[in-house]
Coordinates of C-alpha atoms and ligand atoms in Angstrom, one line a residue:
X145 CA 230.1 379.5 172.5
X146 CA 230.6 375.7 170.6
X147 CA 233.1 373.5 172.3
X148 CA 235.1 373.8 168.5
X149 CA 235.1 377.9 169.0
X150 CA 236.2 377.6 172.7
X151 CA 239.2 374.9 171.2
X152 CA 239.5 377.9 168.6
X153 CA 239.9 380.6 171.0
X154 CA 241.8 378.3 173.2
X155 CA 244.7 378.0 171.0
X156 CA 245.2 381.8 170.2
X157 CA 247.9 383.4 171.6
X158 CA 248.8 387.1 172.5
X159 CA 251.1 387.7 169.5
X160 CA 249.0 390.8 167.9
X161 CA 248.4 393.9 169.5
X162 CA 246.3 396.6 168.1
X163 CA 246.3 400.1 168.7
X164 CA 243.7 402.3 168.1
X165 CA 240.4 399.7 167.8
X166 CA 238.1 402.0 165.7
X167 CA 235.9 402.1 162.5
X168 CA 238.7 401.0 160.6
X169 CA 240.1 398.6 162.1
X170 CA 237.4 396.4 162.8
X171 CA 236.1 396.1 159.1
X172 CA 240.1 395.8 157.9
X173 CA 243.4 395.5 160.2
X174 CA 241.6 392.8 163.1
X175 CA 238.8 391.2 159.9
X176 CA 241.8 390.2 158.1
X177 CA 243.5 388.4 160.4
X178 CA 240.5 386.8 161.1
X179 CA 240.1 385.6 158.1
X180 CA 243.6 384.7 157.9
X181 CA 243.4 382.6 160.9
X182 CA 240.0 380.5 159.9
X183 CA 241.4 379.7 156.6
X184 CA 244.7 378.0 158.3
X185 CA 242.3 376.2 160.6
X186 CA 241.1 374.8 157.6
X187 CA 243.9 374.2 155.9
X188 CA 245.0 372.1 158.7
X189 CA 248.8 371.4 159.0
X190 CA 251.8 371.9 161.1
X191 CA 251.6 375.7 161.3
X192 CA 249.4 376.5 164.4
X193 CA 246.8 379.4 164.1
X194 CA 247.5 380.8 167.0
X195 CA 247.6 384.7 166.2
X196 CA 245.5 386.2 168.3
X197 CA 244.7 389.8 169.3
X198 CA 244.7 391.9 172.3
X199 CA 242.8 395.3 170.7
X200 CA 243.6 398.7 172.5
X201 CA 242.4 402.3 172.1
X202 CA 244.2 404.9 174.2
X203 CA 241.6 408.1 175.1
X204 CA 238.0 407.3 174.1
X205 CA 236.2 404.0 173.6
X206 CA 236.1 402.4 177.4
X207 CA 232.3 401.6 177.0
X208 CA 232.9 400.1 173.3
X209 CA 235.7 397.8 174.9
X210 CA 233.4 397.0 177.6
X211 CA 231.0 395.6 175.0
X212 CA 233.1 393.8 173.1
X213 CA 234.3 392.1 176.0
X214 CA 230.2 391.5 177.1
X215 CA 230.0 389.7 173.5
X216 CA 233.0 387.4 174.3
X217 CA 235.0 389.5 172.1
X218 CA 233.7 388.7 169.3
X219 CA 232.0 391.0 166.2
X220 CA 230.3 391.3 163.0
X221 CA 231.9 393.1 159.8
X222 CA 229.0 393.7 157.6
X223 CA 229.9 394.4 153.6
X224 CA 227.3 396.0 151.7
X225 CA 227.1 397.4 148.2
X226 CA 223.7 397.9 145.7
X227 CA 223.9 394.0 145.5
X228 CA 223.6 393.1 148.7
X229 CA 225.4 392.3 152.4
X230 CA 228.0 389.7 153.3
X231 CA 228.2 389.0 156.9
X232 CA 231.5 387.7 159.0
X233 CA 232.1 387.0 162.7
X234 CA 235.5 388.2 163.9
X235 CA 236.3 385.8 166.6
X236 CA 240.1 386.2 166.7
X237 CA 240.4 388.7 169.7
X238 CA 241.6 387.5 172.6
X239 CA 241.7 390.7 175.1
X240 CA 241.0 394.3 175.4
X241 CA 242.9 396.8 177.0
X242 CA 242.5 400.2 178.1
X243 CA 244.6 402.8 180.2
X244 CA 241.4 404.4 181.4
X245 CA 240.6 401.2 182.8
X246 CA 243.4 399.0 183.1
X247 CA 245.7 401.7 183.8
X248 CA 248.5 402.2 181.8
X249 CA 250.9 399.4 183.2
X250 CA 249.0 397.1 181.9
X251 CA 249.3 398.7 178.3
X252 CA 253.3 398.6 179.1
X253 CA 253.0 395.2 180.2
X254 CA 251.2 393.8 177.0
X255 CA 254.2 395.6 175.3
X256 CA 256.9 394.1 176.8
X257 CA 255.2 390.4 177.2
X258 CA 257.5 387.6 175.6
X259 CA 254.6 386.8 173.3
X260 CA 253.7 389.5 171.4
X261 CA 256.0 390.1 168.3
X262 CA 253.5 392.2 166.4
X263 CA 252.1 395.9 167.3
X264 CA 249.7 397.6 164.3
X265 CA 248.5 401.5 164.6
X266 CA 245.3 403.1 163.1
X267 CA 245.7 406.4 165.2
X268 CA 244.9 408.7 162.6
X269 CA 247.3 410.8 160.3
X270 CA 247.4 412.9 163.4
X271 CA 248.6 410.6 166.2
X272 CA 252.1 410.2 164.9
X273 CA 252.7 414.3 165.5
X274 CA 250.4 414.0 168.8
X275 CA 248.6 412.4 171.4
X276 CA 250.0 409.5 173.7
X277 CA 250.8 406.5 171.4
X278 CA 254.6 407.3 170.9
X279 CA 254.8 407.8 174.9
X280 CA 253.1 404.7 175.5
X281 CA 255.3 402.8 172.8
X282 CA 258.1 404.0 174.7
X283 CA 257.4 403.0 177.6
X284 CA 256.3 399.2 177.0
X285 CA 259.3 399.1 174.6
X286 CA 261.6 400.3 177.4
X287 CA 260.6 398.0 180.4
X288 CA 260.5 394.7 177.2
X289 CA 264.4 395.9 176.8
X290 CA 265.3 395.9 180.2
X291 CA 263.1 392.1 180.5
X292 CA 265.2 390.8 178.0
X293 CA 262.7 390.3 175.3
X294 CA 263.4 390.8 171.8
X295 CA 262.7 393.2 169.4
X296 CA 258.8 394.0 167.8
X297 CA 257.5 394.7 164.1
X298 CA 255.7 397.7 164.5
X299 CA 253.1 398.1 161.4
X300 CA 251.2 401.6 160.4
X301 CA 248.0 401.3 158.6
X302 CA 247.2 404.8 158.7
X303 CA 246.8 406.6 155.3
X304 CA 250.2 408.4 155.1
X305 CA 253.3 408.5 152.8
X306 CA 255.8 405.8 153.9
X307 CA 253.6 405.2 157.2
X308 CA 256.8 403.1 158.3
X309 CA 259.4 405.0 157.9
X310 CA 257.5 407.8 159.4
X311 CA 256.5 405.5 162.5
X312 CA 260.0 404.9 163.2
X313 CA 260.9 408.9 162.9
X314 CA 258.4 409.6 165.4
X315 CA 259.1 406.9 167.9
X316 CA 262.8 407.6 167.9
X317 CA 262.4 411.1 168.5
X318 CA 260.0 410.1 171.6
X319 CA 262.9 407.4 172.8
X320 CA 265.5 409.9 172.6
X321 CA 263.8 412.0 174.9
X322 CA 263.6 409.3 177.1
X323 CA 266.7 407.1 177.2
X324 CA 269.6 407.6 173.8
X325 CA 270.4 404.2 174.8
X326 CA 266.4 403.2 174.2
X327 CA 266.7 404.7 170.9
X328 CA 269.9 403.0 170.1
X329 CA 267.9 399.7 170.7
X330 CA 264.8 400.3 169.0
X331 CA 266.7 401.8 165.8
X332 CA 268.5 398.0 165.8
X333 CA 266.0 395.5 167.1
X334 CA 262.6 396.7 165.7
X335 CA 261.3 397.1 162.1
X336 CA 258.4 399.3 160.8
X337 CA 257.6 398.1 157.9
X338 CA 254.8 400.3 155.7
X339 CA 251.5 399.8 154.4
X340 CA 248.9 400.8 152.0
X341 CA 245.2 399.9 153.3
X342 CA 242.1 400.5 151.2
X343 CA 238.7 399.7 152.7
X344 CA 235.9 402.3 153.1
X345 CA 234.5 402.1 156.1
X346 CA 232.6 405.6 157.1
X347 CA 231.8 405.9 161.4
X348 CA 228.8 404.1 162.4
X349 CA 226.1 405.9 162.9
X350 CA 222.1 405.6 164.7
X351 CA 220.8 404.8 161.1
X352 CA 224.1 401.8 160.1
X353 CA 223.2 400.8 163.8
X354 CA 219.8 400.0 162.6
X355 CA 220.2 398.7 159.2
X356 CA 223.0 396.5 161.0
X357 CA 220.9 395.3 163.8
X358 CA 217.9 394.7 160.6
X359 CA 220.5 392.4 159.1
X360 CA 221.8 390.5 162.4
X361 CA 218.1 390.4 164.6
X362 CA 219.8 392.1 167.1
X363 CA 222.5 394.6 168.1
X364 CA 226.2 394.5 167.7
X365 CA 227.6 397.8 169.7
X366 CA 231.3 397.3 168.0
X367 CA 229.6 395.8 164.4
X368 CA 230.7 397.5 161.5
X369 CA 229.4 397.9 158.6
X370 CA 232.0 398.3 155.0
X371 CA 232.3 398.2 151.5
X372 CA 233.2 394.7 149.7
X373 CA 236.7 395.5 148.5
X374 CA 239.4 394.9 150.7
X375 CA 243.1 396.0 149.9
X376 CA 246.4 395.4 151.8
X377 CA 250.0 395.5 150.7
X378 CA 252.6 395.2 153.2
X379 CA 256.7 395.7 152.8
X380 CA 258.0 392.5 153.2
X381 CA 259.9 393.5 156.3
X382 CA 259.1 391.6 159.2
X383 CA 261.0 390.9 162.2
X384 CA 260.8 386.5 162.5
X385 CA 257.5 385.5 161.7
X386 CA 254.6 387.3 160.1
X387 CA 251.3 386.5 160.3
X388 CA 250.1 384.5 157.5
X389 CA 247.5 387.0 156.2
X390 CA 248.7 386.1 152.5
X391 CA 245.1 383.9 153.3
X392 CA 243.3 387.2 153.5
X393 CA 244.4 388.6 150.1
X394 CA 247.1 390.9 151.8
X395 CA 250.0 391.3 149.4
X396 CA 253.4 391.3 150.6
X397 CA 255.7 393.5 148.4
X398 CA 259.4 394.7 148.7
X399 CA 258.8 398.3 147.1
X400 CA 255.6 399.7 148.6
X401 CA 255.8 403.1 147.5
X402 CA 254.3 402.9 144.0
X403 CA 251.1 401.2 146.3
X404 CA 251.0 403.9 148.1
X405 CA 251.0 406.8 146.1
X406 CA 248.4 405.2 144.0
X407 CA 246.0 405.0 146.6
X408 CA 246.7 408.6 148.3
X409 CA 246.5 410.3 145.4
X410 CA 244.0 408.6 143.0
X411 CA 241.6 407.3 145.9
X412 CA 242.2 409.5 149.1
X413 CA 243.3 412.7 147.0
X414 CA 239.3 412.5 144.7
X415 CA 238.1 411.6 148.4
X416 CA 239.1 415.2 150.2
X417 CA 238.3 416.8 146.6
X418 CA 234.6 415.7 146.9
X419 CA 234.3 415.9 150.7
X420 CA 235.4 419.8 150.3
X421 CA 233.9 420.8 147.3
X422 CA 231.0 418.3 147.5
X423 CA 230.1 419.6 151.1
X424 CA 230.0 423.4 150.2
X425 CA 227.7 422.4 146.9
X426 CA 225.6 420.7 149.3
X427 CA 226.1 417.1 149.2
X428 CA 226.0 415.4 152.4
X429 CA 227.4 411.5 151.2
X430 CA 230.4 410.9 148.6
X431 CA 228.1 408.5 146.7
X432 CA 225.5 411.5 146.0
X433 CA 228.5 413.9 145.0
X434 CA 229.0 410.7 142.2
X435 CA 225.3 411.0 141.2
X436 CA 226.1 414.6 140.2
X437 CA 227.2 414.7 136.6
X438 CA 229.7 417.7 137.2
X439 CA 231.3 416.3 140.2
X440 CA 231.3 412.7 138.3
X441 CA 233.2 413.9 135.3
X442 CA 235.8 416.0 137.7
X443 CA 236.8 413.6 140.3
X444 CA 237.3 411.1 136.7
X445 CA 239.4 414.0 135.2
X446 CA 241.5 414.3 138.3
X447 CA 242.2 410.8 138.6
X448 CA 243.5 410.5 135.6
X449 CA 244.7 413.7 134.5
X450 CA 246.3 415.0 137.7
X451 CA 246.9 412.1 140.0
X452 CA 247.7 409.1 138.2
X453 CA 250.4 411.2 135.4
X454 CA 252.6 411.7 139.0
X455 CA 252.7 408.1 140.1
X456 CA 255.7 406.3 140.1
X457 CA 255.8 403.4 137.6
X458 CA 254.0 400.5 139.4
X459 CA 254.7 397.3 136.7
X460 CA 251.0 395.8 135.7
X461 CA 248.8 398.7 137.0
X462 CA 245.7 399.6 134.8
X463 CA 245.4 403.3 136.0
X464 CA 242.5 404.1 134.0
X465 CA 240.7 400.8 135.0
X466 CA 241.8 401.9 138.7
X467 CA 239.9 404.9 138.2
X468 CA 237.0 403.5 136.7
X469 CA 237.1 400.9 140.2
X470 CA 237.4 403.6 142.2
X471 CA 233.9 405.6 140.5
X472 CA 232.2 402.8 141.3
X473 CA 233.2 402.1 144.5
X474 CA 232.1 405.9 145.3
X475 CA 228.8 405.5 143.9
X476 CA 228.2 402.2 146.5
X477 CA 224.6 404.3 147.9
X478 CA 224.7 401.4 150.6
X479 CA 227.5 403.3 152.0
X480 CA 225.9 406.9 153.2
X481 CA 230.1 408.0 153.6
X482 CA 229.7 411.4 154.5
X483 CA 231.3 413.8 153.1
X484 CA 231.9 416.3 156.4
X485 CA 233.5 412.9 157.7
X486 CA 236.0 412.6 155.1
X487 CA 236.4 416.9 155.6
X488 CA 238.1 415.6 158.8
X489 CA 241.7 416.7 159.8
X490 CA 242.6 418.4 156.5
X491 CA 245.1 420.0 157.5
X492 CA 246.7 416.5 158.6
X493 CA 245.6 414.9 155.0
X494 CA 246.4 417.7 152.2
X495 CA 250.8 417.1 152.1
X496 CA 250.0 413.2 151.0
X497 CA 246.6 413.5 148.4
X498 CA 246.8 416.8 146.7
X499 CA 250.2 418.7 147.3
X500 CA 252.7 416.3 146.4
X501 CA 251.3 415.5 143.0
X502 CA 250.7 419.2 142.5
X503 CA 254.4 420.0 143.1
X504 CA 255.0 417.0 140.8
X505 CA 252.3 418.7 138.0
X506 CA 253.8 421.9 138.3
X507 CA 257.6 420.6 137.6
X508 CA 256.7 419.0 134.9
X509 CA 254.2 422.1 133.5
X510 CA 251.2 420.0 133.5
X511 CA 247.9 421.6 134.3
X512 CA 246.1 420.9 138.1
X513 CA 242.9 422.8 138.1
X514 CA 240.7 420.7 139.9
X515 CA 243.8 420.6 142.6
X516 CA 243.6 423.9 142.6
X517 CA 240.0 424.0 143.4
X518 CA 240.2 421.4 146.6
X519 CA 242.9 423.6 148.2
X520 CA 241.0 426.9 148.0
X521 CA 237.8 425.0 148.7
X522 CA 239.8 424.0 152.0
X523 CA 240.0 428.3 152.3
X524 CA 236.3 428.4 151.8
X525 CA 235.6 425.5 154.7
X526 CA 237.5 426.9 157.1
X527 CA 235.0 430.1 156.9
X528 CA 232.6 428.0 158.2
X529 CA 229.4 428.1 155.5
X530 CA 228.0 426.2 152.7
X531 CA 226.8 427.6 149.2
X532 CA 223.1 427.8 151.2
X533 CA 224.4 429.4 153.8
X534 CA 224.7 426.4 156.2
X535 CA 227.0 426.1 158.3
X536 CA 230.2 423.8 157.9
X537 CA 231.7 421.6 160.9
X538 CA 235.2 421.8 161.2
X539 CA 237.5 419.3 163.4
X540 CA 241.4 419.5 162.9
X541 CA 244.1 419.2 165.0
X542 CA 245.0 423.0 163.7
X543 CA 241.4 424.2 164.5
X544 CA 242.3 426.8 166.4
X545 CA 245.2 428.3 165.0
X546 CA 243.0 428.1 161.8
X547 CA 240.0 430.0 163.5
X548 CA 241.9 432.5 164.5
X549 CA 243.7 433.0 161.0
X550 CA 239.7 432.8 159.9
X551 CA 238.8 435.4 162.6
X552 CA 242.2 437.8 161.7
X553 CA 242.0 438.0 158.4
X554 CA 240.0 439.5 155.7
X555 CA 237.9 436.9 153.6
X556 CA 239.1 438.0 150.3
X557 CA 242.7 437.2 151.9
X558 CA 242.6 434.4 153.7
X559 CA 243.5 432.1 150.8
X560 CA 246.8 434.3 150.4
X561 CA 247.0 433.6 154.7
X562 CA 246.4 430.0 154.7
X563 CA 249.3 429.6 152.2
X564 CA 251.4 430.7 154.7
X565 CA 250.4 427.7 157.6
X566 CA 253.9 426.1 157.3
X567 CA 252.4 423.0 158.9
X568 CA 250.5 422.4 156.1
X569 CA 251.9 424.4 152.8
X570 CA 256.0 422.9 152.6
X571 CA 257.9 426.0 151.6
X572 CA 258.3 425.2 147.7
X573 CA 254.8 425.6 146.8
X574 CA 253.9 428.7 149.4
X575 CA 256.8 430.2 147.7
X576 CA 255.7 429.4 144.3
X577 CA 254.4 432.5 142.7
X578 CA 252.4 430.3 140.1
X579 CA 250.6 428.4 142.9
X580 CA 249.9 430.9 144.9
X581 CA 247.9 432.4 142.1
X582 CA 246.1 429.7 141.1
X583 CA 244.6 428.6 144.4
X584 CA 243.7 432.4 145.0
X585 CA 242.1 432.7 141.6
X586 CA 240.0 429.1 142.7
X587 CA 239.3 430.7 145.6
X588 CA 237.7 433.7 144.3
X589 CA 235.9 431.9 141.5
X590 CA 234.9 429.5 144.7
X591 CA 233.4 432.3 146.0
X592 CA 231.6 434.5 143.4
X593 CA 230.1 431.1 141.3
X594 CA 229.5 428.8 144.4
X595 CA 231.6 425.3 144.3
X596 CA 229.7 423.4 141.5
X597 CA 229.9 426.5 138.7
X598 CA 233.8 426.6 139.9
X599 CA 234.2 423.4 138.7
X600 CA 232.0 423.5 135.4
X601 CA 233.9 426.6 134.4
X602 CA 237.3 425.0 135.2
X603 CA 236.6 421.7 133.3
X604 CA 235.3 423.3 130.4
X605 CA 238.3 425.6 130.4
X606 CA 240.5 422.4 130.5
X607 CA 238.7 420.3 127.8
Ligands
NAI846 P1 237.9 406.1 164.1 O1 237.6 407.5 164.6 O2 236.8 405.1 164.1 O3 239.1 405.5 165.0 C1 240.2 406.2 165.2 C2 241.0 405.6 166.3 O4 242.2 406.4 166.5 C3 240.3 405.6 167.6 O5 240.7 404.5 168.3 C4 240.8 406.9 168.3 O6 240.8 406.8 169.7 C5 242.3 406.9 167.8 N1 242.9 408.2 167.8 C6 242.4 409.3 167.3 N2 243.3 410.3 167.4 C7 244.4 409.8 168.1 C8 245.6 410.3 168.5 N3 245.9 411.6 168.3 N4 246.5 409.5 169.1 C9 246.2 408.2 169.3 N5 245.0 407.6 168.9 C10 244.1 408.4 168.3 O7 238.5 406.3 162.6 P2 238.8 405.1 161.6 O8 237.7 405.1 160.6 O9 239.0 403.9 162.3 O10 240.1 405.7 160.8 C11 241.3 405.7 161.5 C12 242.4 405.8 160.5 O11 242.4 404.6 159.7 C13 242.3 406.9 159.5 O12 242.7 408.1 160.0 C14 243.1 406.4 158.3 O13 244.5 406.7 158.6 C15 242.9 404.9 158.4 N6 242.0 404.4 157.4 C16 240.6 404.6 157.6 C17 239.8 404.1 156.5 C18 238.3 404.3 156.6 O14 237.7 404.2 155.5 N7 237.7 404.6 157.8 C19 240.3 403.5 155.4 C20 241.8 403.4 155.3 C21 242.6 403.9 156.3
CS2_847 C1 238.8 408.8 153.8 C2 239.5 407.5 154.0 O1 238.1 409.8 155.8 C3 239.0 409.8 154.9 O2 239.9 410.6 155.0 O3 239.4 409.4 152.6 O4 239.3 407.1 155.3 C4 239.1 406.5 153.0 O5 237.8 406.1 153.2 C5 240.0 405.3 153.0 O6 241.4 405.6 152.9 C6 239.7 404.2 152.0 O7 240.6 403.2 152.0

C-alpha cells in the first residue's frame, strides 16, 4: 500500500454501512462511492472525503469477507462489453463484519456507533418478507436509541416498487414487535429514502474468475466483473448529510417513481420474460436469447408495446431509445448473464415487472400477449423441464409450497392452481376472468408448440 493510499484510507471514516456485500454490490452500491470519493480527493477543497465503508453480509460469505480483508480490503470491478474492459480499484472500505464471525453484537454495535449516519441493503427482493436483516436492524437501532445517537438514513437498492417505503413498512412492523416505543422513534428520526439501481452484474462464476484473473495477472476472490452502464437515482431524502455520489453520476430526484417503474418494467420485466421463456427454448445466457430473431423482436415489442404505454409520465424520457439501450445492453456476449440466474425468486419478482403493468394493460383494454406468455411460462418452469426435456433448476423462497402445488395437481391445471398463490397473484387479476384465460390459453399453447413457436404464433397474431 503507497504512503498517499494509507493517508487515503487514513482519513475514511465509518459513516457507510452496507448490508448484504454481494455481486451487486460490489460492481454498483460500494464502486460508486468509490468513485465518488476519488473524485473529491481530487477536487480538493474544504469538504473531507471521509465516507468510508464497513461492508456486511448476514448468512453466507464469511470466507469472501475473510479475503477481502487478506487483500486489504480492497477490489477490482471489471466492465466489459464487445469493445473491451475497464478496470477500477475499490479502495474505499474500511471494515468487514460478519455475525458468523464477529458475532452479532458487533453488527449492533456498528449500528448504533455515533459515526455511521448511512445504512444501504441489497438483500434480495426476498429479505424484506424474510431472513434476519429486519431483526438485526432492530436491534442495532434499539441499543443507538437508548446511546443517545441520532437517527440513520436507511437506503434500499434492491429491485422493488418504492424500495423505501417498503423498507420502512417492514422494519416498523419488526420494531413493533419489539418495543412500540422503538417504532415510535424509528417512524420519526429515520428516513428511507428509495432507489432505482441499474447495473448488470450476473454471479461470478469459475469461467468470469478466469477471464478476470486473465485481465488482472492474478486472482481477485471478491473481483467482479459488470457491464459499462451504470444507473442510480436516489429520492432526495436524506437525513443531514449525503454522500456526495452526484461525482459518480447518481441522480438525486424528488419523485422517484416514474424511475422506477421504467426500469422494473421495461428492463427487469423483458429480463424475467427471456430468463423464463428463453430457458425452456433452450437458451442458457440473455445475450444468446437476443441473438435469436423471435425472442429479439418480442422482448422489443414488449418494451414498447406492453411496458412502456403503463409508465407514469417521466418529463424528457425517450422510451423507444430506452428500449433500443436496453437491446443492446442484452446483447453485451461479454456478459454470459444466465438466464436460470435471472429465473431466480420469481415468485418474489413477478408483482413489480409483469403484473402491475398487466393490470394497467387490461384497465385500459390494451393487449399483453407476451405478458401473458412469461406468466404461464413461469407454470411451465415450475414443472421442472425444458422444451428438450432437460431439466429446470428452481430456487424461490416459495419452492416448496410451489412443488407441492406441482406434485398435487394435474399438469393441464396447474396454470388455473398457480393463479390462486395469493402471495404472488393480488386478488384483482386471480379474479379476473379475462386473465385467467389468457395465461391458461399461453400455457397450453406453451405446452403443445414449445416456448419459441408460442411466441411466433402470438407476435404474428398481434402484428
Ligand atoms: P448475490 O447473491 O450476489 O448477493 C445477495 C446478497 O443478499 C448476499 O449478501 C446474500 O447473503 C444476501 N441475502 C440473500 N437472501 C437474503 C435474505 N433473505 N436476507 C438477508 N440477506 C440476504 O446477488 P446480487 O447479484 O448482489 O443481487 C442482490 C440484489 O441486488 C438483487 O436481488 C436485486 O434486488 C439487486 N440488483 C442486482 C442486480 C444485478 O444485476 N445483480 C442489478 C440491480 C439490482
Ligand atoms: C435481473 C436483475 O437477476 C435479475 O433478476 O433481472 O438483477 C438485473 O440484472 C438488474 O436489475 C439490472 O439492473
Amino acid at each position: 500500500m503507497t504512503g498517499a493510499h494509507h493517508a487515503t484510507k487514513q482519513a475514511l471514516q465509518p459513516r457507510w454501512l452496507h448490508i448484504g456485500f454481494g455481486a451487486f454490490a460490489r460492481a454498483h452500491t460500494v464502486a460508486a462511492l468509490d468513485r465518488s470519493m476519488a473524485k473529491q480527493r481530487l477536487a480538493g477543497g474544504a469538504t473531507p472525503a471521509d465516507w468510508g465503508v464497513v461492508v456486511s453480509r448476514l448468512r453466507s460469505g464469511v470466507a469472501q469477507l475473510n479475503a477481502l480483508v487478506q487483500t486489504g480490503h480492497q477490489y477490482y470491478v471489471a466492465e466489459i462489453d464487445d469493445s473491451g474492459a475497464t478496470l477500477q480499484t475499490v479502495q474505499s472500505i474500511i471494515g468487514t463484519c460478519h455475525p458468523i464471525r464477529d458475532g452479532i453484537d458487533a453488527l449492533h454495535d456498528l449500528i448504533a456507533s455515533p459515526a455511521l449516519s448511512l445504512i444501504t441493503l441489497t438483500i434480495t427482493e426476498k429479505g424484506y418478507r424474510n431472513g434476519p436483516t429486519m431483526g438485526t436492524l432492530c436491534q442495532g437501532l434499539l441499543q443507538r436509541r437508548q446511546a443517545g445517537n441520532g437517527g440513520l438514513t436507511i437506503l434500499s437498492c434492491d429491485n422493488l416498487s418504492e424500495n423505501g417505503v417498503l423498507t420502512r413498512q417492514a422494519l416498523l412492523a419488526e420494531a413493533i414487535r419489539l418495543d412500540t416505543a422503538l417504532a415510535d422513534w424509528i417512524a420519526s428520526e429515520c428516513r428511507f429514502p428509495s432507489s432505482m439501481v441499474d447495473r448488470i452484474v450476473p454471479e461470478m462464476t469459475e469461467a468470469s474468475h478466469t477471464k478476470l484473473e486473465e485481465l488482472l495477472g492474478k486472482p481477485d476472490p471478491n473481483g467482479i466483473i459488470c457491464e459499462p452502464f451504470f444507473q442510480w437515482v436516489i429520492e432526495d431524502n436524506f437525513l443531514g448529510e449525503r454522500p456526495p455520489l452526484e461525482l459518480a453520476g447518481v441522480q438525486w430526484v424528488d419523485d422517484i417513481l416514474p424511475w422506477e417503474s421504467m426500469k422494473l418494467r421495461m428492463l427487469n420485466g423483458s429480463h424475467t420474460f427471456l430468463a423464463l421463456l428463453g430457458r425452456i427454448a433452450g437458451h442458457r445466457t440473455i445475450d444468446a436469447c437476443m441473438a435469436d430473431a423471435v425472442f429479439h423482436e418480442a422482448v422489443l415489442h414488449l418494451m414498447l408495446h406492453e411496458s412502456a404505454p403503463t409508465l407514469p409520465t417521466l418529463p424528457g424520457a425517450n422510451l423507444p431509445g430506452y428500449a433500443q439501450s436496453l437491446i443492446k445492453r442484452f446483447s453485451n456476449s461479454e456478459l454470459k448473464h444466465r438466464t436460470e440466474q435471472i429465473a431466480k425468486d420469481t415468485s418474489q419478482k413477478l408483482p413489480q415487472r409483469l403484473l402491475e403493468s398487466i393490470a394497467i394493460n387490461i384497465e385500459a383494454g390494451r393487449p399483453w400477449a407476451m405478458s401473458a406468455l412469461a406468466i404461464a411460462a413461469w407454470g411451465i418452469y415450475l414443472v421442472g423441464l425444458d422444451d428438450q426435456q432437460e431439466p429446470l433448476a428452481l430456487s424461490d423462497p416459495l419452492a416448496d409450497e410451489l412443488a407441492s402445488l406441482v406434485t398435487n395437481t394435474d399438469k393441464a391445471d396447474l396454470m388455473d392452481a398457480l393463479l390462486n398463490v395469493k402471495a404472488v397473484f393480488p386478488p384483482a387479476l386471480a379474479n379476473n376472468p379475462d386473465f385467467r384465460d389468457a395465461v391458461k390459453a399461453s400455457y397450453t399453447s406453451i405446452r403443445t408448440l414449445g416456448a419459441r413457436a408460442a411466441i411466433a404464433d402470438r407476435l404474428h397474431a398481434s402484428v
